[in-house]
Short mmCIF file of the C-alpha atoms (twelve columns), coordinates in Angstrom:
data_MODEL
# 
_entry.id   MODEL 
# 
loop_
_atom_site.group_PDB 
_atom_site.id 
_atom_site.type_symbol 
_atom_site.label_atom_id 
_atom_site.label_alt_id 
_atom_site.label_comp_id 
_atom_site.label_asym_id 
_atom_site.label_seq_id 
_atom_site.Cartn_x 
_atom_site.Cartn_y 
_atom_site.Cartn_z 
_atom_site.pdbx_PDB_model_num 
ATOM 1   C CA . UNK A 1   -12.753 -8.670  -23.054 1 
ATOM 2   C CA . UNK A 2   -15.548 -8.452  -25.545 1 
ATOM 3   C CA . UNK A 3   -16.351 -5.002  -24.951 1 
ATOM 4   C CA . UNK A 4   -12.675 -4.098  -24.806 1 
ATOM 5   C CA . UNK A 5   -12.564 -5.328  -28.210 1 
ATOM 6   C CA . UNK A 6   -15.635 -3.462  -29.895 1 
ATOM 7   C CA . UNK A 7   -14.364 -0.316  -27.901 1 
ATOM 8   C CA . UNK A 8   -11.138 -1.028  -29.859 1 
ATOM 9   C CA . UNK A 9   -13.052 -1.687  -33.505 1 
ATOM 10  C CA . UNK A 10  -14.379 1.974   -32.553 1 
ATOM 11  C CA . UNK A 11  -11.158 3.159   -31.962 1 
ATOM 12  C CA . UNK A 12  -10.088 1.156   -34.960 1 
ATOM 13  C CA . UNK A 13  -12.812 2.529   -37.715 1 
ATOM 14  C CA . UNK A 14  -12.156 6.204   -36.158 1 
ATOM 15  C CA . UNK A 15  -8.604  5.928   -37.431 1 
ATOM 16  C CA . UNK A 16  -8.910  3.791   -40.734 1 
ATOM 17  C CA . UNK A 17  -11.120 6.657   -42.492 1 
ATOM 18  C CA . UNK A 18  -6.751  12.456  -44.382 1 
ATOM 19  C CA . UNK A 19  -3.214  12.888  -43.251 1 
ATOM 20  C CA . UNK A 20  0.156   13.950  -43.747 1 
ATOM 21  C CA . UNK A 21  1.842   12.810  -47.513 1 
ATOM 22  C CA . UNK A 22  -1.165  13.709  -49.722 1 
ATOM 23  C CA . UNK A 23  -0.319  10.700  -52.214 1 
ATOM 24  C CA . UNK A 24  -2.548  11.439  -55.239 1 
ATOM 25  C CA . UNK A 25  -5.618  9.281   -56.961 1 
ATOM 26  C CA . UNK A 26  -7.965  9.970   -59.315 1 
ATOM 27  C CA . UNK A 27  -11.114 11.709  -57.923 1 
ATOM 28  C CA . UNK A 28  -14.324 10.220  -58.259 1 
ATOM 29  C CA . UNK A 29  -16.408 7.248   -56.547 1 
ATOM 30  C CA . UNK A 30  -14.472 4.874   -54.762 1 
ATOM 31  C CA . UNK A 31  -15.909 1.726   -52.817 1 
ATOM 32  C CA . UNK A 32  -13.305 0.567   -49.736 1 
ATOM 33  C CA . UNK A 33  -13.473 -2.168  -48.285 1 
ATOM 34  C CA . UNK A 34  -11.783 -3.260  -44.627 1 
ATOM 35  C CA . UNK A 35  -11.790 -7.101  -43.078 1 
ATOM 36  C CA . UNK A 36  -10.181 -6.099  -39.567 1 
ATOM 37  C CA . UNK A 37  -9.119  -9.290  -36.996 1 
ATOM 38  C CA . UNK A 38  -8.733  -9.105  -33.518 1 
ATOM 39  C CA . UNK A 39  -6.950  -11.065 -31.086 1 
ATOM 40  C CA . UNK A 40  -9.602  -13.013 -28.728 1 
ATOM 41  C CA . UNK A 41  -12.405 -11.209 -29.867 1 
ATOM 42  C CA . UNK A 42  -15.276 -12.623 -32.560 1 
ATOM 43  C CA . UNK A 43  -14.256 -12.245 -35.913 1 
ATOM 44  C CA . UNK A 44  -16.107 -9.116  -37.182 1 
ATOM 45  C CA . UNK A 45  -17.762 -8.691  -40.981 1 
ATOM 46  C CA . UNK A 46  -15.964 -7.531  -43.104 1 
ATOM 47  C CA . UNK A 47  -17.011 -3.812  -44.444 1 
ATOM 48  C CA . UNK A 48  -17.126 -1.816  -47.262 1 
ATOM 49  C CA . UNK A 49  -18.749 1.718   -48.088 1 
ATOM 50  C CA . UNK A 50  -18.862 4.392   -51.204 1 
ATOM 51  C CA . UNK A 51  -16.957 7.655   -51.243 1 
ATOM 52  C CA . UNK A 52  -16.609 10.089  -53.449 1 
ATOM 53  C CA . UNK A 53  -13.528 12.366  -53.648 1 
ATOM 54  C CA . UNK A 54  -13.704 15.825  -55.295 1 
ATOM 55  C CA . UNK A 55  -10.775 16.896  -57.338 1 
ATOM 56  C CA . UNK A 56  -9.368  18.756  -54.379 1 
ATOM 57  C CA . UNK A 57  -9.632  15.828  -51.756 1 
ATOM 58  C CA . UNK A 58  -8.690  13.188  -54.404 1 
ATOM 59  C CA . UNK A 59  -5.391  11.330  -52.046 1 
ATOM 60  C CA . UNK A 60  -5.148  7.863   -50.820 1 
ATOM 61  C CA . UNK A 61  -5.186  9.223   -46.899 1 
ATOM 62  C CA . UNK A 62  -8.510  10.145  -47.097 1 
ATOM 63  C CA . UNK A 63  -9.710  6.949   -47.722 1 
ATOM 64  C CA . UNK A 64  -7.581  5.763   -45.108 1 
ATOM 65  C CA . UNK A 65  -7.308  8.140   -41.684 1 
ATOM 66  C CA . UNK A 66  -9.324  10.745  -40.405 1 
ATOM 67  C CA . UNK A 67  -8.619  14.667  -41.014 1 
ATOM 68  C CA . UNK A 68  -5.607  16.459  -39.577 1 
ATOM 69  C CA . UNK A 69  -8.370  17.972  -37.459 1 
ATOM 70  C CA . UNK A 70  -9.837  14.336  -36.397 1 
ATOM 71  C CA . UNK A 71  -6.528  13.139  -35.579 1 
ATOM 72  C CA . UNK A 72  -5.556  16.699  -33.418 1 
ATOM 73  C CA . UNK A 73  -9.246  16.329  -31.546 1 
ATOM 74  C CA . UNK A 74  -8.320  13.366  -30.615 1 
ATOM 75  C CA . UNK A 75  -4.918  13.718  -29.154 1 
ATOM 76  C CA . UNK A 76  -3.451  11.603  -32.098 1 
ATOM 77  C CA . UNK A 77  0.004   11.104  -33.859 1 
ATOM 78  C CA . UNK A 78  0.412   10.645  -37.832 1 
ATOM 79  C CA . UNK A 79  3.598   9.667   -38.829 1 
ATOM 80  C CA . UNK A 80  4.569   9.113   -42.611 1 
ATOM 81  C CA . UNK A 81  6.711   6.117   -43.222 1 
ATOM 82  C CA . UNK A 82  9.753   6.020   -45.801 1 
ATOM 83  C CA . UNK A 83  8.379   7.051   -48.982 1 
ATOM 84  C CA . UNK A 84  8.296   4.590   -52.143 1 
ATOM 85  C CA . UNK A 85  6.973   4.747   -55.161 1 
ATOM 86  C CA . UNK A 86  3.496   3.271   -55.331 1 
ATOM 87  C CA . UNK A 87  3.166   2.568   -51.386 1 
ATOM 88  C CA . UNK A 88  1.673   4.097   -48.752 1 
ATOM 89  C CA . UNK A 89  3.085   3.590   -45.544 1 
ATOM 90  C CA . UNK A 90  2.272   5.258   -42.279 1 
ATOM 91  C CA . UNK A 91  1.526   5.325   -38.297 1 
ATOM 92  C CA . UNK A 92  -1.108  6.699   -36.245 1 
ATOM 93  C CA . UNK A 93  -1.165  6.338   -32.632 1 
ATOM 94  C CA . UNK A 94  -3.981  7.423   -30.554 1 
ATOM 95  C CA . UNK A 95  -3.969  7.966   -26.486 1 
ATOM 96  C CA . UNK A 96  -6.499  6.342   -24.550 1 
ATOM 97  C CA . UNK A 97  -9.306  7.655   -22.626 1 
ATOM 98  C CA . UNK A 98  -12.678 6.862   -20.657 1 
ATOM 99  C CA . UNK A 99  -14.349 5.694   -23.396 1 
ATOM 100 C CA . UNK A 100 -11.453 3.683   -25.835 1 
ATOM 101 C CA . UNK A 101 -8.779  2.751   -25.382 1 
ATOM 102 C CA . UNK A 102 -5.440  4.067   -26.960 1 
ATOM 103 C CA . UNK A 103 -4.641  2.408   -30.774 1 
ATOM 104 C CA . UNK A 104 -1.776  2.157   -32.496 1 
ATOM 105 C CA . UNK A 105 -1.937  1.479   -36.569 1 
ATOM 106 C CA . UNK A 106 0.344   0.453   -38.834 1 
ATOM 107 C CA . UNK A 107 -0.619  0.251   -42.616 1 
ATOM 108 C CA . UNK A 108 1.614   -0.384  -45.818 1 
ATOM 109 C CA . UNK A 109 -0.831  -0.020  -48.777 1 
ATOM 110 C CA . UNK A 110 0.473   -0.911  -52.438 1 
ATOM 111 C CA . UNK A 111 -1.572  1.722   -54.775 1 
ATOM 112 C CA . UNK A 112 -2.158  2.723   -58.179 1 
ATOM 113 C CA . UNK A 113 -4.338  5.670   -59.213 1 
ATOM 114 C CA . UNK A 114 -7.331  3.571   -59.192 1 
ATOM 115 C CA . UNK A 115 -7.333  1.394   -56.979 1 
ATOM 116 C CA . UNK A 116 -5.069  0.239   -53.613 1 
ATOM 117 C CA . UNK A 117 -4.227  -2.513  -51.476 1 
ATOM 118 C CA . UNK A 118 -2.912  -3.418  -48.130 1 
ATOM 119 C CA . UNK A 119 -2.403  -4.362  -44.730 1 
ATOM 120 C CA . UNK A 120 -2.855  -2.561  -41.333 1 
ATOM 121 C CA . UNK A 121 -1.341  -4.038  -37.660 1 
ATOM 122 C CA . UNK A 122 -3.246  -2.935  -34.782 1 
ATOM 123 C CA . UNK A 123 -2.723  -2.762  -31.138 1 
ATOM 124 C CA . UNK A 124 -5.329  -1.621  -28.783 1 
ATOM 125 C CA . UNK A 125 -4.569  -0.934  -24.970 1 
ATOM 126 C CA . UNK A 126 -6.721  0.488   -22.531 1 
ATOM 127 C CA . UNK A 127 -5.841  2.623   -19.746 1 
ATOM 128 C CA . UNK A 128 -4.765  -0.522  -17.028 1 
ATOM 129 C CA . UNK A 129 -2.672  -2.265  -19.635 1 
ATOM 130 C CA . UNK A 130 -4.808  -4.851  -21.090 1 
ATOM 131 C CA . UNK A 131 -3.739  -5.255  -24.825 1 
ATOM 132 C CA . UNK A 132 -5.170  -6.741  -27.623 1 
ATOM 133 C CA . UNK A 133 -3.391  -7.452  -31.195 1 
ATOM 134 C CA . UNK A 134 -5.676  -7.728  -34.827 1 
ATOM 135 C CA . UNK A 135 -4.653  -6.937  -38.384 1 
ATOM 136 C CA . UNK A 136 -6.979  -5.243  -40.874 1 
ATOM 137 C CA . UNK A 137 -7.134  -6.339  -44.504 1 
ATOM 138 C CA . UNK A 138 -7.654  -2.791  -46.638 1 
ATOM 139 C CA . UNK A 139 -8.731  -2.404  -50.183 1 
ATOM 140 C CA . UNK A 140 -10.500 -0.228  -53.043 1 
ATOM 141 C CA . UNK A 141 -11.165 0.366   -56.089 1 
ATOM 142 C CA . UNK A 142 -12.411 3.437   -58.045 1 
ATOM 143 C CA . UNK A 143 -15.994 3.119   -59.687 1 
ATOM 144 C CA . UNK A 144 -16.197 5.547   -61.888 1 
ATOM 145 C CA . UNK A 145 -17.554 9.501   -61.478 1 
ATOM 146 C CA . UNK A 146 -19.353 10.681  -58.494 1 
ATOM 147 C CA . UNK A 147 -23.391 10.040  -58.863 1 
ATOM 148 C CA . UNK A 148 -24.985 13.175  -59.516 1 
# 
């Protein structure tokens, strides 16, 4: 079961790193930071790392899922949720395969241009059925401009 779960926080930080609404932030250097819980499995550190978003990559989906391509490679599904003003929410659902097993993420993020908040459900399954439930705390903030 432990493996199951790392091949899931894998799966997991594949998926929670652009896609479908473009919702617009301020370019520049943002730190994220994710706290992601799993069912059965060892609590894992929390994370956080820098990015910085040009002018022309500068939406809240980057920070959050992988690239239209990424997702396609993969054999993935983004789904927008209803739209509201000042929150993000969406669904991506990956298929598993011989190496992880198939995700499913939900995430409802409450953002501003600077900075942006939320919560992501997870389910994990791999390919005989064994499933595993864990919730990801999301958040960042913009730091200013991009180091030169």
């Amino acid at each position: 079961m432990r493996f199951f779960g790392l091949s899931a926080f894998a799966a997991v930080s594949l998926i929670v790193a652009t896609a479908g609404a473009q919702t617009a932030i301020q370019a520049g250097e943002w730190e994220t930071t994710e706290k992601t819980t799993m069912e059965g499995v060892q609590p894992m550190p929390s994370s956080s790392k820098k990015i910085c978003l040009a002018a022309d990559e500068a939406q809240l989906e980057r920070l959050l899922f992988p690239t239209p391509d990424e997702i396609k490679q993969h054999g993935c599904k983004y789904e927008p949720g209803a739209k509201k003003a000042g929150v993000l929410a969406a669904t991506l659902t990956c298929p598993p395969n011989d190496q992880t097993p198939g995700v499913t993420a939900k995430a409802e993020i409450t953002y501003t241009q600077t900075s942006y908040q939320g919560i992501g459900q997870l389910e994990a399954a791999d390919k005989s059925g064994t499933t595993v439930k864990g919730k990801s705390e999301l958040s960042g903030k913009r730091l200013g401009d991009c180091p030169k």
